[in-house]
Coordinates of N, CA and C in Angstrom, one line a residue:
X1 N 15.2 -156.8 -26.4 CA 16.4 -157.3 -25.8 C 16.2 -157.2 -24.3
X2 N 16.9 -158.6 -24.1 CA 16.6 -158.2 -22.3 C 17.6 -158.5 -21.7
X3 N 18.3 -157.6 -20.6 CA 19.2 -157.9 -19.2 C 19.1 -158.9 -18.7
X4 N 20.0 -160.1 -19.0 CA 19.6 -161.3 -18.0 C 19.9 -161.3 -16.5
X5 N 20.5 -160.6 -16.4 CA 21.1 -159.9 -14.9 C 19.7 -159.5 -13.9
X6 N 18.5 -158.9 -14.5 CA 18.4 -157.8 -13.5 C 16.8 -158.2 -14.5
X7 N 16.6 -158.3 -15.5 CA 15.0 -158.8 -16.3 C 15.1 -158.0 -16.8
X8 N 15.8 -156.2 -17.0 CA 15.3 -155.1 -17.4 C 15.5 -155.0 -19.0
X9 N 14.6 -154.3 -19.7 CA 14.0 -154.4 -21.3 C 15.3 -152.9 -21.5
X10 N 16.0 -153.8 -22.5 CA 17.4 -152.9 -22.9 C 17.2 -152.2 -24.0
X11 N 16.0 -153.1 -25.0 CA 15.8 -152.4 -26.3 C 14.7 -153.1 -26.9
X12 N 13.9 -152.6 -27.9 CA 12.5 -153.5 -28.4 C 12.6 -152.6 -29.7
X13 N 12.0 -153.7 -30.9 CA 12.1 -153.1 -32.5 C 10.4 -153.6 -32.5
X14 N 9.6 -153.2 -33.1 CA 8.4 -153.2 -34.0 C 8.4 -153.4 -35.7
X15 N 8.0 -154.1 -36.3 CA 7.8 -154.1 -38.0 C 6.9 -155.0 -38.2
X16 N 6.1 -155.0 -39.0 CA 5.5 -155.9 -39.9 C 5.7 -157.4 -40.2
X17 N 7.0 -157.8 -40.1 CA 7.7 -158.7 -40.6 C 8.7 -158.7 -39.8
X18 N 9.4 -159.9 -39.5 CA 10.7 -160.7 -39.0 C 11.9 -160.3 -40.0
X19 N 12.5 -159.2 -39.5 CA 13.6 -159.3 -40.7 C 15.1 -158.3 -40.7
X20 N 16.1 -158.4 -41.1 CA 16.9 -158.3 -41.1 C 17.0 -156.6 -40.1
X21 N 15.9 -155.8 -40.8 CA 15.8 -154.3 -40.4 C 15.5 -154.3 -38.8
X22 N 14.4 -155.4 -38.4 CA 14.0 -155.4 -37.4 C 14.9 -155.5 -36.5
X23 N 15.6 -156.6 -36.6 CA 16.9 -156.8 -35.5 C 18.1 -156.3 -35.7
X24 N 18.8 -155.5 -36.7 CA 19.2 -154.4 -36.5 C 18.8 -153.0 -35.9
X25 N 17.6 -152.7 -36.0 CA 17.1 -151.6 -35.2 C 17.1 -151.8 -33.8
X26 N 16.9 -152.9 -33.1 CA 16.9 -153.3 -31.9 C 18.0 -153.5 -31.3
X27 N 19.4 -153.9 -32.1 CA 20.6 -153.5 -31.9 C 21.2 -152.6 -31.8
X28 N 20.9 -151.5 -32.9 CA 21.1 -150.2 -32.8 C 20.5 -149.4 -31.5
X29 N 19.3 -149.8 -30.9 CA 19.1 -149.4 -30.1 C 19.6 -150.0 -28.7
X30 N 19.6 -151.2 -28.2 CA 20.5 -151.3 -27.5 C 21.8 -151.1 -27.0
X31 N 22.3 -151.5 -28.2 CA 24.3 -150.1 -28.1 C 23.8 -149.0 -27.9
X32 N 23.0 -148.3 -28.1 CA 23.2 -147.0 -27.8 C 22.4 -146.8 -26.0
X33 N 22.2 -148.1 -25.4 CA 22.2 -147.9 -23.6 C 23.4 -148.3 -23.2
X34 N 24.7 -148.3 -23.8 CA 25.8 -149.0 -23.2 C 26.4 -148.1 -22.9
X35 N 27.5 -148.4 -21.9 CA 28.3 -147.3 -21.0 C 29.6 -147.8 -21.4
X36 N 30.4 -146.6 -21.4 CA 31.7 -146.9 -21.9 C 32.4 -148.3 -21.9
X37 N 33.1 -149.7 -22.5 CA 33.6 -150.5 -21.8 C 32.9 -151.4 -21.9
X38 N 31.2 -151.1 -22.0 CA 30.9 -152.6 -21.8 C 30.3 -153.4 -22.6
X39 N 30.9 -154.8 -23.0 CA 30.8 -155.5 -23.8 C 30.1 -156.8 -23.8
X40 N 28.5 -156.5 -24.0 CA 27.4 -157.6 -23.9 C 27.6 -159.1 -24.6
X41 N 27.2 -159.7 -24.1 CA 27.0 -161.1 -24.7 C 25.8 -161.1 -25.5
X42 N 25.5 -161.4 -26.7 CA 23.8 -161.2 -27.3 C 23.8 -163.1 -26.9
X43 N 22.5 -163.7 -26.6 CA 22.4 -164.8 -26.4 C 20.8 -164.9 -27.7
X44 N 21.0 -165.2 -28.3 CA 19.6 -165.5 -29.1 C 18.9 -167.0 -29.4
X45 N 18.0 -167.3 -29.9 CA 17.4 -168.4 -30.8 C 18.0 -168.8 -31.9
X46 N 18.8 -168.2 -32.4 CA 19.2 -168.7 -33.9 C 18.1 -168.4 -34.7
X47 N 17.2 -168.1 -34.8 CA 15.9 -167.8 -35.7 C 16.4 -167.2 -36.6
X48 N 15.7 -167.3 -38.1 CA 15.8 -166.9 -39.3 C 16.5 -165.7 -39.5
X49 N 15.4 -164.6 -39.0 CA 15.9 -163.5 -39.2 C 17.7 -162.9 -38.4
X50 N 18.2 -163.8 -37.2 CA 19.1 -163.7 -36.9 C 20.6 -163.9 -37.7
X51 N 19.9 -164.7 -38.6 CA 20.9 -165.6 -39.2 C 21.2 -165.0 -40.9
X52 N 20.2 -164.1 -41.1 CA 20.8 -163.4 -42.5 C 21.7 -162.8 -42.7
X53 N 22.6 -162.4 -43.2 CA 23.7 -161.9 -43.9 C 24.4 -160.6 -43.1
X54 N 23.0 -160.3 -43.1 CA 23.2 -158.4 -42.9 C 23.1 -158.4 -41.5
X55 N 22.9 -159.4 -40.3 CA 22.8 -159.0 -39.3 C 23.9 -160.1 -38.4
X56 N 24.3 -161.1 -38.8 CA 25.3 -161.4 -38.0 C 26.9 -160.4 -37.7
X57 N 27.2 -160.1 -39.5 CA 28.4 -159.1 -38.7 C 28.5 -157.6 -37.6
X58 N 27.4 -157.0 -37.9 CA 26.7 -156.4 -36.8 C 26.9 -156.5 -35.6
X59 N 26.3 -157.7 -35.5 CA 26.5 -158.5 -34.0 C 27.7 -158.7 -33.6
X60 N 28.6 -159.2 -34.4 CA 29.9 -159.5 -34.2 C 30.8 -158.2 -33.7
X61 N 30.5 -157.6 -34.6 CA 31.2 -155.9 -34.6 C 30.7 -155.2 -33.3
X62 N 29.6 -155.3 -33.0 CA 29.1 -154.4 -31.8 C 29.7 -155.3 -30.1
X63 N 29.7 -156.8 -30.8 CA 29.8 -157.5 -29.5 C 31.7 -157.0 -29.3
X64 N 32.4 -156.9 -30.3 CA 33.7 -156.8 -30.2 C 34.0 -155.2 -30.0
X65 N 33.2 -154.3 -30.1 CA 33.3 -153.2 -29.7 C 34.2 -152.0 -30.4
X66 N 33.4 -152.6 -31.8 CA 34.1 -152.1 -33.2 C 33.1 -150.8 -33.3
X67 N 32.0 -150.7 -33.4 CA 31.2 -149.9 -33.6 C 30.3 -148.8 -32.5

């Protein structure tokens, strides 16, 4: 994941495969560089693995500042 602001690398996942684990680990790790208050825009591809089940409400939740 990257800062469109500034270029800087916010968070990066590794796996074998494109998949639901992968971009939740990458999410998991980027919330955990956020500073009280602040609530990112994720901008993606829409690509496959974005779009499965398990990783849209995530996104939604983390973008709303549920979790």
């Amino acid at each position: 994941m990257v800062d469109c602001f500034d270029g800087k690398v916010v968070s990066g996942s590794l796996s074998t495969r494109p998949d639901a684990e992968l971009v939740n680990t990458m999410l998991d790790n980027a919330v955990g560089t956020l500073n009280a208050g602040e609530r990112p825009v994720i901008h993606s591809d829409r690509g496959g693995h974005y779009r499965w089940g398990a990783v849209s409400p995530k996104m939604y939740r983390q973008q709303c500042g549920l979790e």
